[in-house]
PDB file of C-alpha atoms in Angstrom:
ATOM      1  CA  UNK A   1      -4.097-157.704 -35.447  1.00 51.00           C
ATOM      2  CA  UNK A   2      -5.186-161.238 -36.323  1.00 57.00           C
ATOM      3  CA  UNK A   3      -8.317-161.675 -34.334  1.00 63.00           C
ATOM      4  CA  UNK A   4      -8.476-158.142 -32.485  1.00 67.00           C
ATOM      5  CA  UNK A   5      -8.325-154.919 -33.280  1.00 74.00           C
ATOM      6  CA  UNK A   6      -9.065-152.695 -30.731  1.00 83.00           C
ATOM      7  CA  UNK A   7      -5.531-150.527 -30.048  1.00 85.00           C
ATOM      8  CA  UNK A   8      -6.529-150.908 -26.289  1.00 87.00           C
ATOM      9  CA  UNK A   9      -6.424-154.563 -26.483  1.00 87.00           C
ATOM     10  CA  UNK A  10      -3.406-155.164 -28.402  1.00 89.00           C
ATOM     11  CA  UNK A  11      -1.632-153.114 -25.511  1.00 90.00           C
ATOM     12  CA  UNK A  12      -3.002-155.338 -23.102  1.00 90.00           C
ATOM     13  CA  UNK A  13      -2.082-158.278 -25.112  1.00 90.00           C
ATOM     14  CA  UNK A  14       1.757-156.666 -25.301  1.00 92.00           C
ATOM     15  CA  UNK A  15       1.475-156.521 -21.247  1.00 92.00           C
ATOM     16  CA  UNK A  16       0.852-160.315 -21.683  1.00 92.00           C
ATOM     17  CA  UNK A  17       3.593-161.114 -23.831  1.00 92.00           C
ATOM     18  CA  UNK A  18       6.118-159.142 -21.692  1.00 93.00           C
ATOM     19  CA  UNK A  19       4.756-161.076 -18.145  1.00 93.00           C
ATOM     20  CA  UNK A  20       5.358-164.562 -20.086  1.00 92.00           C
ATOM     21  CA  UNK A  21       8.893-163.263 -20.629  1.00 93.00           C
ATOM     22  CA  UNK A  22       9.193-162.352 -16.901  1.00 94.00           C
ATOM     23  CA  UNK A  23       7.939-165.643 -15.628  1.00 93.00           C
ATOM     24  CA  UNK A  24      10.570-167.385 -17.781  1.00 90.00           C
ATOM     25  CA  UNK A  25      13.367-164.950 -16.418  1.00 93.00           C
ATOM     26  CA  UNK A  26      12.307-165.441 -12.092  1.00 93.00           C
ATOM     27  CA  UNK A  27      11.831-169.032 -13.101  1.00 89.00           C
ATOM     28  CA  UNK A  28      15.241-169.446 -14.435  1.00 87.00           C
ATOM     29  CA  UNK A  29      16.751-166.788 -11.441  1.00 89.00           C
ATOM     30  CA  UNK A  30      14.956-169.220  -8.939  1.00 88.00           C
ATOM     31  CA  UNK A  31      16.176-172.807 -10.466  1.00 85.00           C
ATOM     32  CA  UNK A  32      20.358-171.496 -11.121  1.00 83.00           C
ATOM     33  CA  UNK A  33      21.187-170.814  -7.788  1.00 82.00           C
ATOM     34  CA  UNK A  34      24.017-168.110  -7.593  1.00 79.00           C
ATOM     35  CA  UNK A  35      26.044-168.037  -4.396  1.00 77.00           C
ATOM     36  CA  UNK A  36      23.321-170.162  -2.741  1.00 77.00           C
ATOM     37  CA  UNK A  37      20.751-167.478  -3.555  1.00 83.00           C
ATOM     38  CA  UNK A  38      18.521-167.362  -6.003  1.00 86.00           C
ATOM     39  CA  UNK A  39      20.044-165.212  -9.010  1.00 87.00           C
ATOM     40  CA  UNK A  40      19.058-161.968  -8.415  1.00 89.00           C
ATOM     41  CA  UNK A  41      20.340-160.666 -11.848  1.00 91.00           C
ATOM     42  CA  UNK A  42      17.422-162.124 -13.475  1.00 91.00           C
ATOM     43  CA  UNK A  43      15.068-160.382 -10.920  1.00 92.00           C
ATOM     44  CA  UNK A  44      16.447-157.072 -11.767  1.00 93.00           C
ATOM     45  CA  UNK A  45      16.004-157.679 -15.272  1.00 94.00           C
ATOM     46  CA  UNK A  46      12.325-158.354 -14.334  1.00 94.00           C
ATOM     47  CA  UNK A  47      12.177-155.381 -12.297  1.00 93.00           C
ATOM     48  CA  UNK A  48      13.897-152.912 -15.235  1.00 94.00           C
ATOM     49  CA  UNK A  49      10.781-154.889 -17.674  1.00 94.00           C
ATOM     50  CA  UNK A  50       7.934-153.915 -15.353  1.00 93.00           C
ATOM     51  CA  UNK A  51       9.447-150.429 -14.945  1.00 93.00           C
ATOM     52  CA  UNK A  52       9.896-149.948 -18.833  1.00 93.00           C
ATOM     53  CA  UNK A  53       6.456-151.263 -19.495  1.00 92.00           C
ATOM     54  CA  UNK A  54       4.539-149.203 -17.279  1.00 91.00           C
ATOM     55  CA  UNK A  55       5.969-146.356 -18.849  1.00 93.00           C
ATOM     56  CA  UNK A  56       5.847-147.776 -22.001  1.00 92.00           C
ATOM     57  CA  UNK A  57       1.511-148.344 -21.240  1.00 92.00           C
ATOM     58  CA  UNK A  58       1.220-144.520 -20.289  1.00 91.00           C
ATOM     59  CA  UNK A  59       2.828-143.433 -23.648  1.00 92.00           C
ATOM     60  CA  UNK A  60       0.666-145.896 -25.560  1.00 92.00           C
ATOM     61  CA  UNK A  61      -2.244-145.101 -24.126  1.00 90.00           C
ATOM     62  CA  UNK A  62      -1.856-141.384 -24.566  1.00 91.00           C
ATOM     63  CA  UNK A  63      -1.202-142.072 -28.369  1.00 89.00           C
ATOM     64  CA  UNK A  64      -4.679-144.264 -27.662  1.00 88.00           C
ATOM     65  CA  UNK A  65      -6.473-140.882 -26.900  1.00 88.00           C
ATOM     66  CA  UNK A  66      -4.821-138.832 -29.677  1.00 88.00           C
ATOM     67  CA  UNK A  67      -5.995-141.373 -31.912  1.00 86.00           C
ATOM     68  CA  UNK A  68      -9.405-141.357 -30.911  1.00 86.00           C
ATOM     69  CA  UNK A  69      -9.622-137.553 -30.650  1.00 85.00           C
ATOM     70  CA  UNK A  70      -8.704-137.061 -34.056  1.00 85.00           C
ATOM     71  CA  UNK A  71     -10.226-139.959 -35.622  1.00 81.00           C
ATOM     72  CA  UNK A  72     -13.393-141.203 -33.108  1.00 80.00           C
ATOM     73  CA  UNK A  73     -12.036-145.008 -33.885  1.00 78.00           C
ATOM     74  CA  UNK A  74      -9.392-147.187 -32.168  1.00 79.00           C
ATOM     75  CA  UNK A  75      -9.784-150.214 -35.067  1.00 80.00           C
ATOM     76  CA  UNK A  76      -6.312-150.430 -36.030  1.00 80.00           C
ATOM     77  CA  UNK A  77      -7.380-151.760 -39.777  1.00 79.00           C
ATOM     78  CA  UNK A  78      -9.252-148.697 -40.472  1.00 80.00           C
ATOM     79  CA  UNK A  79      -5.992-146.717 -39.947  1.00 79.00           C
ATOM     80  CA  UNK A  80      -4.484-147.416 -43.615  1.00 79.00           C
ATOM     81  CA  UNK A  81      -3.705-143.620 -44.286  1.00 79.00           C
ATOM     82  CA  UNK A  82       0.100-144.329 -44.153  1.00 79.00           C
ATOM     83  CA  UNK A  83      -0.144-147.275 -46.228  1.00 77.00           C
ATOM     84  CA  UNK A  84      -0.817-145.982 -50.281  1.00 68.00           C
TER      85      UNK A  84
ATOM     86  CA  UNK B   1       4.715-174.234  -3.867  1.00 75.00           C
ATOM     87  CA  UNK B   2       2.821-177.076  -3.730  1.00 82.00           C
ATOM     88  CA  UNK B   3       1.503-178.706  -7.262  1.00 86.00           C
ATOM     89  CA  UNK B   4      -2.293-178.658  -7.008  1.00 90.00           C
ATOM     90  CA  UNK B   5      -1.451-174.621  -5.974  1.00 92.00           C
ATOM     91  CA  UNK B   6       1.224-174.104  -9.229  1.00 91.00           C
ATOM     92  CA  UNK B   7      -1.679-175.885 -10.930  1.00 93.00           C
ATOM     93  CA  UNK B   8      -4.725-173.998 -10.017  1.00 94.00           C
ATOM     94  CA  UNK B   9      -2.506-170.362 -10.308  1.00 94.00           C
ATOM     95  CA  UNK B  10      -1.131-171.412 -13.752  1.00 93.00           C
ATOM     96  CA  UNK B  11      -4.636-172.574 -15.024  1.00 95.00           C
ATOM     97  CA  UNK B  12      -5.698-169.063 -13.711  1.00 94.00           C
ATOM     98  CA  UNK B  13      -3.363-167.167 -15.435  1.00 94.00           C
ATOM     99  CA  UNK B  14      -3.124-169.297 -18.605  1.00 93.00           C
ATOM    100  CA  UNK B  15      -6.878-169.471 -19.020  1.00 95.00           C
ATOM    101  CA  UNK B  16      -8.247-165.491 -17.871  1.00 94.00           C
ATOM    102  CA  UNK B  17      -4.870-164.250 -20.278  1.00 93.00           C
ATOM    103  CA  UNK B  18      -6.973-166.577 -22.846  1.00 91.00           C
ATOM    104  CA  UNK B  19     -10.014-164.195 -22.170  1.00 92.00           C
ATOM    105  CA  UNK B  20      -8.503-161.683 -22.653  1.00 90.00           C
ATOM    106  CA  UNK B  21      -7.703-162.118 -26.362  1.00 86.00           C
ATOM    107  CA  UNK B  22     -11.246-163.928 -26.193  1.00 84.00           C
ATOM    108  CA  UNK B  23     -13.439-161.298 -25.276  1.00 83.00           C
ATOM    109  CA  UNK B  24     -14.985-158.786 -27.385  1.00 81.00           C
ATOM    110  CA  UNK B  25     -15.775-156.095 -24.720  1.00 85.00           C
ATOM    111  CA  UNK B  26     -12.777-154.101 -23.635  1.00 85.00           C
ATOM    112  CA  UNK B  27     -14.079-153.875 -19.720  1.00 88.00           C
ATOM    113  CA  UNK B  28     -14.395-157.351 -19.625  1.00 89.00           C
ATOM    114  CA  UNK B  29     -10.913-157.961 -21.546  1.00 90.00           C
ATOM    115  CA  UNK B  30      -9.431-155.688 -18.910  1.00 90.00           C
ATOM    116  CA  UNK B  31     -10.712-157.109 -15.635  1.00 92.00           C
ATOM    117  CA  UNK B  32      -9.650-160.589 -17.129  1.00 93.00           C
ATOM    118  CA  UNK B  33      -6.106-159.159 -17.541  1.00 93.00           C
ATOM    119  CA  UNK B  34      -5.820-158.550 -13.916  1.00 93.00           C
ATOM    120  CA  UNK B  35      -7.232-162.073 -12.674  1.00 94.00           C
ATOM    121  CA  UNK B  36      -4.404-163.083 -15.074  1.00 94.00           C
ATOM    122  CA  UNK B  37      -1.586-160.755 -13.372  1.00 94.00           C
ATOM    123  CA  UNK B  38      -2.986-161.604 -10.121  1.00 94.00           C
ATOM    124  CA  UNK B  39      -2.168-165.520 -10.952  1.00 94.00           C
ATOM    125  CA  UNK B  40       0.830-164.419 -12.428  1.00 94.00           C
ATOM    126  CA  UNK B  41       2.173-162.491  -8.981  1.00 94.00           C
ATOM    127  CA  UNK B  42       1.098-165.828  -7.016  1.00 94.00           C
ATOM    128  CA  UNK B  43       3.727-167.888  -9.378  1.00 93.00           C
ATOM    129  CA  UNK B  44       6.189-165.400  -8.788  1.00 93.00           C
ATOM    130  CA  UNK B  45       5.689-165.624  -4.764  1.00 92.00           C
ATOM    131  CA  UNK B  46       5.741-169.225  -5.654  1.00 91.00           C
ATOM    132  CA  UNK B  47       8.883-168.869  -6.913  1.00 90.00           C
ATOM    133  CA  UNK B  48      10.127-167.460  -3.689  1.00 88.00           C
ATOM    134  CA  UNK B  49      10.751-163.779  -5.422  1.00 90.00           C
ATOM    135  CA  UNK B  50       8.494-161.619  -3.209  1.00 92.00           C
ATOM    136  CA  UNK B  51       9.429-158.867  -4.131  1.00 92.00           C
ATOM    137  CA  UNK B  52       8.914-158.608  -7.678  1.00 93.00           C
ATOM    138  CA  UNK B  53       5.084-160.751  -6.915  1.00 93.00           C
ATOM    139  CA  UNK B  54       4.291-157.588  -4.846  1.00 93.00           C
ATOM    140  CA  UNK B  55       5.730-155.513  -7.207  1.00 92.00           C
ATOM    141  CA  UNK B  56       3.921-156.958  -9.817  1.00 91.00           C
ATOM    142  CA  UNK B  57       0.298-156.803  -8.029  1.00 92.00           C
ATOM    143  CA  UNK B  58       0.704-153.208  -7.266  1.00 92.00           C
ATOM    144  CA  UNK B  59       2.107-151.873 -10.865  1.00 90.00           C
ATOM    145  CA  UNK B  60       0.302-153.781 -13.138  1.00 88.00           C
ATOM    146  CA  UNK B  61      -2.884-154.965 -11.342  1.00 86.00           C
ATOM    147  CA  UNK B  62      -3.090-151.832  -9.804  1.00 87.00           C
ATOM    148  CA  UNK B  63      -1.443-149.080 -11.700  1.00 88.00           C
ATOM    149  CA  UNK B  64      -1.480-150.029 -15.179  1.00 88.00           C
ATOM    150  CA  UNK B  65      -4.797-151.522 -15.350  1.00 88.00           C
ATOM    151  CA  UNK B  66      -6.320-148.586 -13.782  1.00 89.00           C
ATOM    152  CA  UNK B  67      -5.301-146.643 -16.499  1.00 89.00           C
ATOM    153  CA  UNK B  68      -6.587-149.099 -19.230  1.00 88.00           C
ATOM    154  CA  UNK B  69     -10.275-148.876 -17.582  1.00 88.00           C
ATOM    155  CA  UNK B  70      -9.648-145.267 -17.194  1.00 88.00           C
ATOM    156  CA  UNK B  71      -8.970-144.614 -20.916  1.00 87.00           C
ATOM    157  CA  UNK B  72     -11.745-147.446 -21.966  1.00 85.00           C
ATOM    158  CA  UNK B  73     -14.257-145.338 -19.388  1.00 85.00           C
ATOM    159  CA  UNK B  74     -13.130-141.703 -21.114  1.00 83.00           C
ATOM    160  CA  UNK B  75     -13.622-142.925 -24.621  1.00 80.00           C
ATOM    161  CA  UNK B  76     -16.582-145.423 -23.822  1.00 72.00           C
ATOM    162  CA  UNK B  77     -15.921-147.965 -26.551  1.00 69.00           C
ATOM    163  CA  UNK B  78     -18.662-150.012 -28.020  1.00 66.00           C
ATOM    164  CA  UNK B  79     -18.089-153.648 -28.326  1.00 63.00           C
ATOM    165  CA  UNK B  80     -16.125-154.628 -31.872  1.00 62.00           C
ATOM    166  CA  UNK B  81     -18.642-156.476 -33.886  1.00 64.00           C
ATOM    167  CA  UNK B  82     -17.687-160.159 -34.689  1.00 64.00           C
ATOM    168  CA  UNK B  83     -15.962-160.222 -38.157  1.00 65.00           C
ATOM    169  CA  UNK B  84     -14.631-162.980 -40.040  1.00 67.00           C
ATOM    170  CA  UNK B  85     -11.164-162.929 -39.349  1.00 68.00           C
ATOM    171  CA  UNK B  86      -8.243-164.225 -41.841  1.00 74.00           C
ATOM    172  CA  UNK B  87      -8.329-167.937 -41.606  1.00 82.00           C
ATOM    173  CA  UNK B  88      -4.220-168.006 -42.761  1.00 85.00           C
ATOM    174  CA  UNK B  89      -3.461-165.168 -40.363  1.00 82.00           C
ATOM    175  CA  UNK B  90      -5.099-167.527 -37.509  1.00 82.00           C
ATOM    176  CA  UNK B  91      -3.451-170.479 -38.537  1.00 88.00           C
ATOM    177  CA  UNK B  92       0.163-168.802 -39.014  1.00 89.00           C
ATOM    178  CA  UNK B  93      -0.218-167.257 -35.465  1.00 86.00           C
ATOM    179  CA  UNK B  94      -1.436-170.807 -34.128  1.00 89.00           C
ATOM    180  CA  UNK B  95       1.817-172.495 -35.744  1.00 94.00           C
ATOM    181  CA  UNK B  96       3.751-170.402 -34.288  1.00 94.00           C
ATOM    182  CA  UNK B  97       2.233-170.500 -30.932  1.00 89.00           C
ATOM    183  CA  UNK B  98       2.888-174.230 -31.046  1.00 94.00           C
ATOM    184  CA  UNK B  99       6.307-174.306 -32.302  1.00 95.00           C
ATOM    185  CA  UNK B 100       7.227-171.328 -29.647  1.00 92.00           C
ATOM    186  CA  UNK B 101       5.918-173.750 -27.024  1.00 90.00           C
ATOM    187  CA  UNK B 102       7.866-177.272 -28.535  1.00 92.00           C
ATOM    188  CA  UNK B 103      10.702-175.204 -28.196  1.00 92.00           C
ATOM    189  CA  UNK B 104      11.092-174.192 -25.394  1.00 85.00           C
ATOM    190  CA  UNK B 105       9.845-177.468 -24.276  1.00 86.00           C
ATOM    191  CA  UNK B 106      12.554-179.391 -26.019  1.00 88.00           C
ATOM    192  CA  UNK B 107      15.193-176.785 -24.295  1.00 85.00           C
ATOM    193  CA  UNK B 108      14.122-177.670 -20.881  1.00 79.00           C
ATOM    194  CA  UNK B 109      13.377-181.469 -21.639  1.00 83.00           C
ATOM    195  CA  UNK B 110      17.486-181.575 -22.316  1.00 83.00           C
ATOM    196  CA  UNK B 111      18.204-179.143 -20.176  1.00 75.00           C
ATOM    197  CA  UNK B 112      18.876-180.349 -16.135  1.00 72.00           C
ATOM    198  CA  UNK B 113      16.580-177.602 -14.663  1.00 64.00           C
ATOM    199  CA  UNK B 114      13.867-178.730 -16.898  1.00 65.00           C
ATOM    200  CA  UNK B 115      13.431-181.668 -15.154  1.00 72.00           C
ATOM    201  CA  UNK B 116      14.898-180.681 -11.888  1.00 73.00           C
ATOM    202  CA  UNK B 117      11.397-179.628  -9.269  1.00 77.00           C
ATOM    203  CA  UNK B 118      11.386-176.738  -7.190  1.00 77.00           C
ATOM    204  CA  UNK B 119      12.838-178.835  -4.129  1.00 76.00           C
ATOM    205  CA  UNK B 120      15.754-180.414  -5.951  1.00 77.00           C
ATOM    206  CA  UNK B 121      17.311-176.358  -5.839  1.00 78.00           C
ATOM    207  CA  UNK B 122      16.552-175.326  -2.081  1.00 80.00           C
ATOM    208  CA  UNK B 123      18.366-172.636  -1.326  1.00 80.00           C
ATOM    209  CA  UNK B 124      21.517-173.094   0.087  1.00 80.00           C
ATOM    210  CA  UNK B 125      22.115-170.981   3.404  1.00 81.00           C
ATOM    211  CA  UNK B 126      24.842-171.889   5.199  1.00 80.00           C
ATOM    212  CA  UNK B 127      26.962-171.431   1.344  1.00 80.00           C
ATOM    213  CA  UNK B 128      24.985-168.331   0.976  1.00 80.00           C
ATOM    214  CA  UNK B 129      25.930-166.565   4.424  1.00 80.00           C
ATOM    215  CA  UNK B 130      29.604-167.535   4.712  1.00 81.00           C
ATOM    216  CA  UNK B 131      29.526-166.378   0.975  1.00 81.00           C
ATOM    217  CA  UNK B 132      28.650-163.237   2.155  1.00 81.00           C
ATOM    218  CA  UNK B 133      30.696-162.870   5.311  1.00 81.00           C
ATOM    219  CA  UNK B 134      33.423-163.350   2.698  1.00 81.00           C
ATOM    220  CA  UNK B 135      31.972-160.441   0.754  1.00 80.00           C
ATOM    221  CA  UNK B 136      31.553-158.192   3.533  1.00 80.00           C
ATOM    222  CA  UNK B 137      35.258-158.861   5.481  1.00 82.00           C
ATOM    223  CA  UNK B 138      36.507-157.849   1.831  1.00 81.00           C
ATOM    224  CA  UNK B 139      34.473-154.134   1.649  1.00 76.00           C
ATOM    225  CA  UNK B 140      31.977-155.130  -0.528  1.00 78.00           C
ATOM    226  CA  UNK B 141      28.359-154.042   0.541  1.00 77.00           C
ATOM    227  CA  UNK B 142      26.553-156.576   2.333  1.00 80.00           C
ATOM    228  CA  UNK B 143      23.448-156.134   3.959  1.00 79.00           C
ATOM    229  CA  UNK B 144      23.689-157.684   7.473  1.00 78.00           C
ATOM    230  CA  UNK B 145      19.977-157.491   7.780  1.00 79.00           C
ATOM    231  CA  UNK B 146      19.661-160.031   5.275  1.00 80.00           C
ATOM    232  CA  UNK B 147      22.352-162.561   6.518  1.00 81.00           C
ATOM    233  CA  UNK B 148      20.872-162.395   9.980  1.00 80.00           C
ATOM    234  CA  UNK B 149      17.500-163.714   8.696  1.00 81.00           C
ATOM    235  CA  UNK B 150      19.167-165.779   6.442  1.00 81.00           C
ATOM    236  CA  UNK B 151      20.622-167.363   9.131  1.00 80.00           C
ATOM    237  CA  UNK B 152      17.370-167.834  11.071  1.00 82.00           C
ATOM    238  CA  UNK B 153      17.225-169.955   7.755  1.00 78.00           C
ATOM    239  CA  UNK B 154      14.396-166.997   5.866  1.00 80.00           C
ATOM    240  CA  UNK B 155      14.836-165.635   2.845  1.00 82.00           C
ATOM    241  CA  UNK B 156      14.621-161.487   3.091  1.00 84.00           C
ATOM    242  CA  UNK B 157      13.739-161.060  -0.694  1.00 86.00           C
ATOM    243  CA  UNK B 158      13.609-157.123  -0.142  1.00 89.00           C
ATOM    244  CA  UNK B 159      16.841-156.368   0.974  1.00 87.00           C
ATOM    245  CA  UNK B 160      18.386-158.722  -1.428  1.00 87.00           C
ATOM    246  CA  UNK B 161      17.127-157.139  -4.158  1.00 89.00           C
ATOM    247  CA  UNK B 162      17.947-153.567  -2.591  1.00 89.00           C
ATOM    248  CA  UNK B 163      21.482-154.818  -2.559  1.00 87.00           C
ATOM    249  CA  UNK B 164      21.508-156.256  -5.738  1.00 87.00           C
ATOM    250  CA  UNK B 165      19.878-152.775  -7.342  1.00 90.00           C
ATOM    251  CA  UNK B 166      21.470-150.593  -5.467  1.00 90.00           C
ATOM    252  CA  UNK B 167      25.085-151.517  -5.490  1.00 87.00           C
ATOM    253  CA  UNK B 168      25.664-153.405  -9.109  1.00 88.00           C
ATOM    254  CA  UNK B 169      22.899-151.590 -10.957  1.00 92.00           C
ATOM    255  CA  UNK B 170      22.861-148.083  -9.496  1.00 92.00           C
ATOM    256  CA  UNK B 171      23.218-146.559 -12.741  1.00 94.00           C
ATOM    257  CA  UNK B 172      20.021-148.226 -14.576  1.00 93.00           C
ATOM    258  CA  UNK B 173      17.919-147.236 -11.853  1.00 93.00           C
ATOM    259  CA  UNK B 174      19.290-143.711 -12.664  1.00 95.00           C
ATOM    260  CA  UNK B 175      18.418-144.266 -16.130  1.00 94.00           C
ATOM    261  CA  UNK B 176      15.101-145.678 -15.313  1.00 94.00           C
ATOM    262  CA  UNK B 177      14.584-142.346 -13.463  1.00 94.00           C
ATOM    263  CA  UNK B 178      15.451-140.679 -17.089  1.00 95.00           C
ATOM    264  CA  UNK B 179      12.939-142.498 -18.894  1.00 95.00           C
ATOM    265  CA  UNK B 180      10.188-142.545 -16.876  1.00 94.00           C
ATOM    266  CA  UNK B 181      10.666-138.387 -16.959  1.00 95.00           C
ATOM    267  CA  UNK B 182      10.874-138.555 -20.584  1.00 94.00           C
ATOM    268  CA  UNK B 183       7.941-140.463 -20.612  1.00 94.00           C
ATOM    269  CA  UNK B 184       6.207-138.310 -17.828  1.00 93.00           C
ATOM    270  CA  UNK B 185       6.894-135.246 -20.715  1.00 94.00           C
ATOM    271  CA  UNK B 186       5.855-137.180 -23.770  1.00 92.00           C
ATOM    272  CA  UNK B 187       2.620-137.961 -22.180  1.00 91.00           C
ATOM    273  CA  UNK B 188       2.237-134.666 -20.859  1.00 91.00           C
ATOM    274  CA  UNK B 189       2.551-133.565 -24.686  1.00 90.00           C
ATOM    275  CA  UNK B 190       0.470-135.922 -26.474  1.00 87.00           C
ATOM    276  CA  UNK B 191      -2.580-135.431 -24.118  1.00 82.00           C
ATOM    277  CA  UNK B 192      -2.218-131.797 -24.480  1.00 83.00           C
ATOM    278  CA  UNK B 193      -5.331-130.111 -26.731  1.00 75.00           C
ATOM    279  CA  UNK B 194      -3.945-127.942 -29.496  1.00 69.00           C
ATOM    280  CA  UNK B 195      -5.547-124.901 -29.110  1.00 62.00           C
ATOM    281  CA  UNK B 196      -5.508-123.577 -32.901  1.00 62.00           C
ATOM    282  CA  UNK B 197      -8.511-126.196 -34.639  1.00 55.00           C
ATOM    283  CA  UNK B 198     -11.425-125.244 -32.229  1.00 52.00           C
ATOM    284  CA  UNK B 199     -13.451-128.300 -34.304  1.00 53.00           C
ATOM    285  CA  UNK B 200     -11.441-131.469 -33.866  1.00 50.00           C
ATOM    286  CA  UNK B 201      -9.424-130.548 -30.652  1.00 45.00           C
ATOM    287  CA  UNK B 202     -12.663-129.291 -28.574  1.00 45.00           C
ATOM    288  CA  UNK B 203     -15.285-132.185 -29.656  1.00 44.00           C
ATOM    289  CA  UNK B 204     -12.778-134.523 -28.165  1.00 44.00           C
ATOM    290  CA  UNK B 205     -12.499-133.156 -24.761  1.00 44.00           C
ATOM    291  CA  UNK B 206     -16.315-131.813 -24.703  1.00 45.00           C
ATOM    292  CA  UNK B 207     -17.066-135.851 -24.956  1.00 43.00           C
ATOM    293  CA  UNK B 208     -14.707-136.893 -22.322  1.00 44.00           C
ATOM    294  CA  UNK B 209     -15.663-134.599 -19.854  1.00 42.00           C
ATOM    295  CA  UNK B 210     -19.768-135.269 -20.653  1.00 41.00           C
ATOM    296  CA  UNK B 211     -18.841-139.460 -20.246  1.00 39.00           C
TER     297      UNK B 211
END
């Protein structure tokens, strides 16, 4: 929203934010060793993350298409019709 | 991993996620995106957790970013046009960029793994498989696939996880099964045309199937 405002891209950008979190979580299951092993509770959780997001990026970008079906634009600040 | 590799992967995925936000065309932005996930899955291999690197190469750099460049081919987007963009919204996002990152640099500066390196935590084998014989005398699932090549001192990431999922966290993969339905549905529903307005709902798909 602050510098871009393609829908498309801010989707991307939320794929971004979620891989930062899941470098931080196999980081932190590599470096606390449980039972000798790295801790693979905080791989699952990375797994579950990637699972949700994918699905998560096929629901957004079907609301993407609606979007631009009914309105030919995907510039989020031209899409004030819920705000007055 | 060896430094000047964690170096050159992290500058790849630091700097091409960087484009991303950077560039004004969406093809470009995408194909950035997956040099960055590609960088990304080498950190994670790096990290010795194969699984979810490979995992992370085919879903996202595959999968998902297939489906960006499929929906940015279908609705072939012209590039945004520069605009001057809110100087305070910049700065506020910058600030807290920066702060974010002294943060969590100040939790790992007084925190012992924040110093520790990769090779003051080697994994500990001989613990890990008399751990597990342990685990397995008592009934509890163990794969002995994975303590055989742990004992010829490698590190089956696959089966570990597959343990690990499949015994403590049976039930969210059940419920991951549930969502991704839902989500199969939803998608299913929102892409359908509605058939009543002839004007809006046919234009739409008369474009995507011309492009």
């Amino acid at each position: 929203m602050i510098i871009r405002r393609s829908a498309l891209v801010i989707l991307m950008c939320l794929e971004i934010m979620l891989s930062a979190a899941n470098l931080a979580l196999v980081a932190f299951s590599r470096f606390r060793l449980e039972a000798g092993l790295p801790d693979y509770d905080g791989q699952m959780l990375v797994f579950f993350v990637i699972t949700v997001a994918a699905a998560e990026v096929a629901v957004g970008l079907a609301i993407v298409v609606a979007l631009f079906r009914s309105r030919r634009t995907i510039d989020v600040t031209t899409l004030t019709s819920m705000s007055h | 991993m060896p430094l000047p590799l964690f170096i050159l992967f992290s500058a790849l995925t630091l700097g091409f996620a960087v484009a991303v936000i950077a560039n004004r065309n969406p093809v470009t932005a995408a194909l950035c995106l997956v040099v960055s996930f590609v960088g990304l899955a080498a950190l994670f291999i790096g990290l010795s957790a194969f699984f979810i690197g490979i995992v992370q190469i085919l879903v996202y750099a595959g999968a998902v970013m297939v489906l960006f460049l499929f929906i940015i081919m279908l609705m072939d987007i012209e590039e945004e046009e520069r605009k001057h963009f809110d100087r305070l919204r910049t700065a506020g996002g910058i600030a807290v960029g920066i702060g974010v990152a002294f943060l969590i640099g100040g939790v790992l500066w007084d925190f012992d793994y924040g110093k520790a390196s990769l090779d003051d935590v080697p994994v500990q084998f001989e613990a890990a498989i008399t751990l597990r014989e342990a685990d397995a005398d008592s009934g509890i699932v163990r794969s002995a696939n994975a303590t055989a090549a742990l004992r010829e001192g490698r590190l089956k990431d696959v089966a570990l996880v597959g343990e690990k999922l499949f015994n403590d966290y049976n039930l969210h993969l059940q419920m991951i099964a549930v969502l991704i339905l839902i989500a199969t549905i939803g998608v299913v529903t929102l892409g359908k045309k509605d058939s009543p307005a002839p004007d809006s709902g046919s234009s739409g798909g008369d474009k995507a199937s011309e492009s």
